């Protein structure tokens, strides 16, 4: 009772010395090591693979303040111009819904926990908005529709119309075999690939895939708007007669699927397509190719499977009369260029002894380290300076010097790595090795 009364009378007792001054018999260096081990309970690998969990916008502001802007950041201006253009020409939904969507996206970019997902997603979002808004572009501002170009190129390169040859013999079994890749797996494959790349790929691989996928589709839609061409189903319905933008789209061979199952699965969607004359390049072929390239990069032994899937898509698009062979070549070439640019400059390298993303304790970016003209920089993020704020917008660029890390890397890496999911900016004790061209 006496002790409790004393505590009540003197609730605040100040100790005139710090606890660290109390002699413990443990050497100072050993105490420092113990403190470091207790403070960093995560292993380097788990730290590298971790995700942002902060809701504070101040972390985003600190990243922007530490960011060193370069011409590679012009990608955001490029995306913003097309996004604003699309939102301005879209008539439905109205301004209230468009304002709410834009506000939600900006909010997602401000919060660190959502920014790590939505910043790599920006090219995909811009492509989707532009594709939807294409239907609202006034006719007087659109270029003429090319009806004879693709059939002529088809005959020059292949000596015949391969689409008409493949679609000459039709039956229910072939219809279903063509519908599976063209009308089903095409829409689900990007999500499946993303999940696989996130789990089995090195940290940072999924954002590179997201950006590559988005930019490839965005470039493809821009080509379709600037160079509109009629697909094979138009030739089958109207011959080589001039086309105009008042014409509706067609499900072509997919209409047989609707008749087979007695449901409107594709007719309404393809009839109301925003880009009716977007035959070249084929984004079905482009998506299949870029997915196959990323998956083959991660699983080289399964490359024949991914090649067969791409060829399956090629056959389905021609059998269903949606694309000429030259469209497929154009889409796959576009995807190949985007992939190899990403692989040479931004894609994290695989390590043969690592199976899951959580096994990586460091990441190498770019081409093989044995290639001439490359140099390395070892980054001990927040280990040398635990109070530093890393720049998530351009992780691995020279801007990271200002944030307390040691990384004299080329600014070119800011295009893809700055917003990676679980990039090394989230780690406490990780080594991040980057390769950049001199």
Short mmCIF file of C-alpha atoms in Angstrom, two decimals, residues 27 53 124 238 274 313 363 389 394 434:
data_model
loop_
_atom_site.label_atom_id
_atom_site.label_comp_id
_atom_site.label_asym_id
_atom_site.label_seq_id
_atom_site.Cartn_x
_atom_site.Cartn_y
_atom_site.Cartn_z
CA UNK A 27 30.35 -4.69 -25.66
CA UNK A 53 1.58 -0.82 -46.98
CA UNK A 124 -3.11 0.02 -69.84
CA UNK A 238 -19.27 -5.89 -99.12
CA UNK A 274 -15.40 1.38 -80.98
CA UNK A 313 -4.44 -17.49 -81.91
CA UNK A 363 18.01 -7.97 -58.67
CA UNK A 389 13.52 8.27 -48.68
CA UNK A 394 12.90 6.35 -60.75
CA UNK A 434 21.56 -2.64 -61.96
#
